Coordinates of C-alpha atoms in Angstrom, one line a residue:
M2 CA 60.0 111.3 86.3
D3 CA 60.6 111.6 90.1
L4 CA 62.9 113.6 92.0
S5 CA 64.2 110.3 93.0
E6 CA 65.0 108.8 89.4
V7 CA 67.8 112.3 89.0
R8 CA 71.2 111.5 89.3
K9 CA 73.2 115.2 90.3
T10 CA 77.1 115.6 90.1
N11 CA 79.3 118.1 91.2
V12 CA 80.7 121.3 89.1
G13 CA 82.4 123.7 90.5
G14 CA 80.8 122.9 93.9
L15 CA 77.5 123.6 92.8
I16 CA 75.4 119.9 93.6
T17 CA 73.6 120.3 89.6
A18 CA 71.1 117.9 88.5
C19 CA 71.9 115.7 85.5
I20 CA 68.8 116.4 83.4
S21 CA 68.0 117.5 79.7
R22 CA 65.1 119.6 79.0
L23 CA 62.1 117.3 78.6
D24 CA 63.2 115.8 81.8
L25 CA 62.5 119.1 83.1
V26 CA 60.0 119.7 81.9
N27 CA 58.6 115.9 83.7
L28 CA 59.7 117.0 86.4
M29 CA 57.6 119.9 87.2
V30 CA 54.5 118.3 85.4
T31 CA 54.9 115.3 87.7
K32 CA 55.2 117.4 91.4
V33 CA 51.8 119.5 90.1
K34 CA 49.7 116.3 89.1
Q35 CA 51.3 115.1 92.7
A36 CA 49.9 117.8 94.5
Q37 CA 46.6 118.1 92.6
H38 CA 45.9 115.0 94.0
L39 CA 46.2 115.5 97.3
K40 CA 43.5 115.9 99.7
T41 CA 44.7 119.0 100.6
P42 CA 47.3 120.6 97.9
H43 CA 48.2 123.2 100.4
T44 CA 50.5 121.2 102.2
V45 CA 52.3 120.1 99.3
K46 CA 56.6 120.8 100.0
P47 CA 56.7 122.6 96.4
L48 CA 59.7 121.6 94.6
V49 CA 62.6 124.0 93.7
I50 CA 64.1 124.9 90.5
F51 CA 67.3 127.0 90.7
S52 CA 69.9 127.7 87.7
A53 CA 73.5 127.3 87.3
N54 CA 75.5 129.1 85.0
G55 CA 79.6 130.4 85.5
Q56 CA 78.5 133.5 86.9
S57 CA 76.8 130.9 89.8
I58 CA 80.0 128.7 90.4
S59 CA 82.1 132.2 90.9
I60 CA 79.3 133.5 93.2
A61 CA 79.0 130.5 94.9
N62 CA 82.6 129.9 95.7
N63 CA 83.5 133.9 96.8
D64 CA 80.6 133.4 98.7
P65 CA 79.7 130.5 101.1
V66 CA 76.2 131.7 102.1
M67 CA 75.4 132.1 98.3
G68 CA 76.7 128.9 97.3
D69 CA 75.1 127.2 100.0
M70 CA 71.5 128.4 98.8
L71 CA 72.0 127.1 95.7
N72 CA 72.9 124.0 96.8
Q73 CA 69.1 123.9 98.6
A74 CA 67.0 123.9 95.8
D75 CA 66.0 120.8 94.9
I76 CA 67.1 120.9 91.3
L77 CA 69.7 123.1 90.5
H78 CA 70.0 122.6 86.1
A79 CA 72.8 123.8 83.6
D80 CA 71.0 126.7 82.7
G81 CA 74.5 128.1 81.0
Q82 CA 76.8 125.9 78.3
S83 CA 79.6 126.0 80.3
V84 CA 78.1 123.9 83.0
V85 CA 77.4 120.8 80.5
T86 CA 81.2 121.3 79.1
F87 CA 82.5 121.2 82.7
S88 CA 80.6 117.8 83.6
K89 CA 81.7 115.9 81.0
H90 CA 85.9 117.0 81.5
F91 CA 85.7 117.4 85.4
S92 CA 83.0 115.6 87.3
E93 CA 81.7 112.5 88.6
Y94 CA 79.2 111.8 86.1
P95 CA 77.7 113.9 82.3
I96 CA 74.8 116.3 82.4
P97 CA 73.3 115.4 78.7
E98 CA 71.9 119.1 77.4
R99 CA 71.6 122.9 78.3
T100 CA 68.4 123.4 80.2
A101 CA 68.3 127.5 79.8
T102 CA 65.3 128.9 81.8
T103 CA 64.7 130.8 78.9
D104 CA 64.0 127.8 76.5
T105 CA 61.9 125.9 79.7
I106 CA 59.5 128.3 80.0
H107 CA 58.5 127.5 76.4
D108 CA 59.2 123.9 76.9
V109 CA 56.6 123.4 79.5
P110 CA 53.7 124.1 77.1
K111 CA 55.2 122.8 74.3
M112 CA 56.4 119.2 75.5
S113 CA 53.4 118.4 78.1
S114 CA 50.0 119.1 76.6
E115 CA 48.8 119.9 80.7
V116 CA 46.8 122.6 81.6
L117 CA 49.3 124.4 84.3
H118 CA 48.6 127.5 86.1
H119 CA 51.5 130.1 86.6
F120 CA 52.5 133.1 88.2
L121 CA 54.7 135.6 87.3
L122 CA 56.8 137.6 89.4
G123 CA 59.4 139.7 89.0
A124 CA 60.7 142.2 86.1
S125 CA 58.2 146.1 85.6
K126 CA 54.8 146.1 86.1
Q127 CA 54.8 146.6 82.1
T128 CA 57.2 143.8 81.1
I129 CA 55.2 141.2 83.4
E130 CA 52.1 142.1 82.4
K131 CA 53.7 141.8 78.6
C132 CA 55.7 138.5 79.0
A133 CA 51.8 136.6 80.5
D134 CA 49.8 137.8 77.3
V135 CA 52.9 136.4 75.1
M136 CA 52.7 133.3 76.6
S137 CA 48.8 132.7 77.1
T138 CA 48.1 134.1 74.2
A139 CA 51.0 131.5 72.1
Y140 CA 50.3 128.2 74.0
N141 CA 46.5 127.3 75.2
N142 CA 47.8 125.3 78.4
F143 CA 50.0 128.3 79.7
K144 CA 47.0 130.1 81.7
I145 CA 48.1 133.2 83.9
A146 CA 47.2 132.9 87.4
G147 CA 48.8 136.2 88.6
T148 CA 51.5 138.7 88.3
Q149 CA 53.2 140.7 90.1
H150 CA 56.4 143.3 90.0
G151 CA 59.9 143.2 91.2
Y152 CA 60.3 146.5 92.8
F153 CA 59.2 145.5 97.0
S154 CA 60.6 145.3 100.2
E155 CA 61.1 142.6 102.7
Q156 CA 58.3 144.5 104.2
D157 CA 56.0 143.7 101.3
E158 CA 57.0 140.1 100.9
Q159 CA 54.1 138.5 103.2
A160 CA 51.8 140.3 101.3
I161 CA 53.3 139.2 98.0
V162 CA 53.1 135.7 99.3
D163 CA 49.4 135.7 100.3
K164 CA 48.5 137.3 96.7
I165 CA 50.1 133.4 95.2
N166 CA 48.9 131.6 97.6
Q167 CA 45.1 133.1 96.4
S168 CA 46.0 132.6 93.4
G169 CA 45.8 128.8 93.1
T170 CA 49.3 128.5 90.9
D171 CA 51.0 125.7 89.8
V172 CA 53.6 127.1 89.1
L173 CA 55.8 129.8 90.8
W174 CA 58.3 132.0 88.4
V175 CA 60.5 134.5 90.2
G176 CA 62.5 136.8 88.2
L177 CA 65.0 139.0 90.7
G178 CA 67.9 138.5 89.5
K179 CA 70.8 136.7 91.6
P180 CA 70.7 136.8 94.1
K181 CA 67.5 138.0 95.1
E182 CA 65.6 135.2 94.0
Q183 CA 67.4 133.4 95.5
V184 CA 67.0 134.4 99.1
F185 CA 62.8 135.3 97.9
I186 CA 62.4 131.9 96.9
I187 CA 64.4 129.9 100.4
R188 CA 62.9 132.6 103.0
N189 CA 59.4 132.2 101.8
R190 CA 60.0 128.1 100.0
E191 CA 58.0 127.2 103.8
K192 CA 55.3 130.0 103.3
L193 CA 54.2 129.1 99.7
N194 CA 51.7 127.0 98.7
V195 CA 52.6 126.0 94.9
P196 CA 54.2 122.4 93.7
V197 CA 56.4 124.6 91.5
I198 CA 59.4 127.1 92.6
I199 CA 61.6 128.3 89.7
S200 CA 64.2 131.0 90.0
C201 CA 63.9 132.1 86.1
G202 CA 66.4 135.4 86.3
G203 CA 65.8 138.1 83.2
C204 CA 63.8 135.3 81.2
Y205 CA 60.5 137.3 81.0
N206 CA 62.8 140.0 78.6
F207 CA 63.9 137.2 76.6
V208 CA 60.2 136.6 76.2
T209 CA 58.5 139.7 75.6
G210 CA 61.2 140.6 73.0
D211 CA 63.6 143.4 75.1
Y212 CA 66.3 141.3 75.0
K213 CA 67.7 139.6 72.3
R214 CA 68.9 135.3 72.3
A215 CA 72.4 134.7 70.5
P216 CA 72.3 132.9 67.2
E217 CA 71.9 129.3 67.5
I218 CA 75.4 128.7 66.3
F219 CA 76.5 130.8 69.3
Q220 CA 73.9 128.3 71.6
T221 CA 75.2 125.4 70.3
L222 CA 79.1 126.3 70.6
G223 CA 78.3 127.5 74.9
L224 CA 78.7 131.5 73.2
E225 CA 75.6 133.3 74.1
W226 CA 77.6 134.9 77.0
L227 CA 79.8 136.4 74.9
H228 CA 77.3 137.5 72.2
R229 CA 75.3 139.1 75.2
A230 CA 78.3 140.5 76.0
F231 CA 79.1 142.4 73.1
T232 CA 75.1 143.2 72.5
E233 CA 75.3 144.6 76.3
P234 CA 78.9 145.7 77.2
R235 CA 78.3 148.5 79.2
K236 CA 76.0 145.5 81.5
L237 CA 77.8 142.2 81.3
L238 CA 81.5 143.0 79.2
W239 CA 83.1 142.9 82.9
R240 CA 80.7 140.4 84.6
Y241 CA 82.0 138.0 82.0
I242 CA 86.0 139.0 82.4
T243 CA 86.4 138.7 85.9
T244 CA 83.5 135.3 87.1
N245 CA 84.4 132.9 83.6
P246 CA 88.1 132.7 84.4
H247 CA 87.2 132.0 88.3
A248 CA 84.2 129.9 87.8
I249 CA 87.2 127.7 85.3
Y250 CA 89.3 128.1 87.9
C251 CA 86.5 126.4 90.5
V252 CA 85.6 123.9 88.3
I253 CA 89.4 122.4 88.3
K254 CA 89.6 123.3 92.2
H255 CA 86.8 121.0 92.0
R256 CA 87.3 118.4 89.2
H257 CA 85.9 115.0 90.2
K258 CA 85.2 115.5 93.8
K259 CA 81.9 113.4 94.6
I260 CA 78.8 114.8 96.4
G261 CA 78.6 113.9 99.9

């Protein structure tokens, strides 16, 4: 699948891709293979992938700078089931299914037999190394090009960019949390010689088992946020109470708006 084939729709002011889980994997693999066939692969422009959920919609409408940053992604995919549901009722085109980043990191080696090299950036040193071990052990085609914990300052960024470039990775996963991961990617996208860059939030903690996914029924009903809110109330309950109603308001405000 090529980027030019992706249909996009406006969900709450965010230009969101109407793609499936397999589509997202195919886009990533296609981009890597295109870079591999170039005589000078380091000149390839990265495919930048961000994710959208109810919190993203709320933040983007409160902070135009963040909204613009999210919309600068080549692909903004529906990480939250609410975005899929909103698209079916309030957007020009429906999004076929949720593409949760916590699934995507497993979908890549499961849905494609291609051997890809991955660099994991973010979380603590212990978490990121454990995540790398879990993924490389579980999937023979998920090769670790390198890791880097997420506790660094802006002054450290050039050294980290150099480390990533020297690793020869195909896919860079950036799990620094919103908005730090988007800021890092946008600020460095021209310096990073990587075919695919994807923001992934707390994805590593789910891989290691530190965070638990909601039961399947909660995911199907789009209520994974509710499960997380009650399992981590101090961290998440107030966030969901404040952002979810605002996200609904924003989606209605932007309903059926066309792109462009």
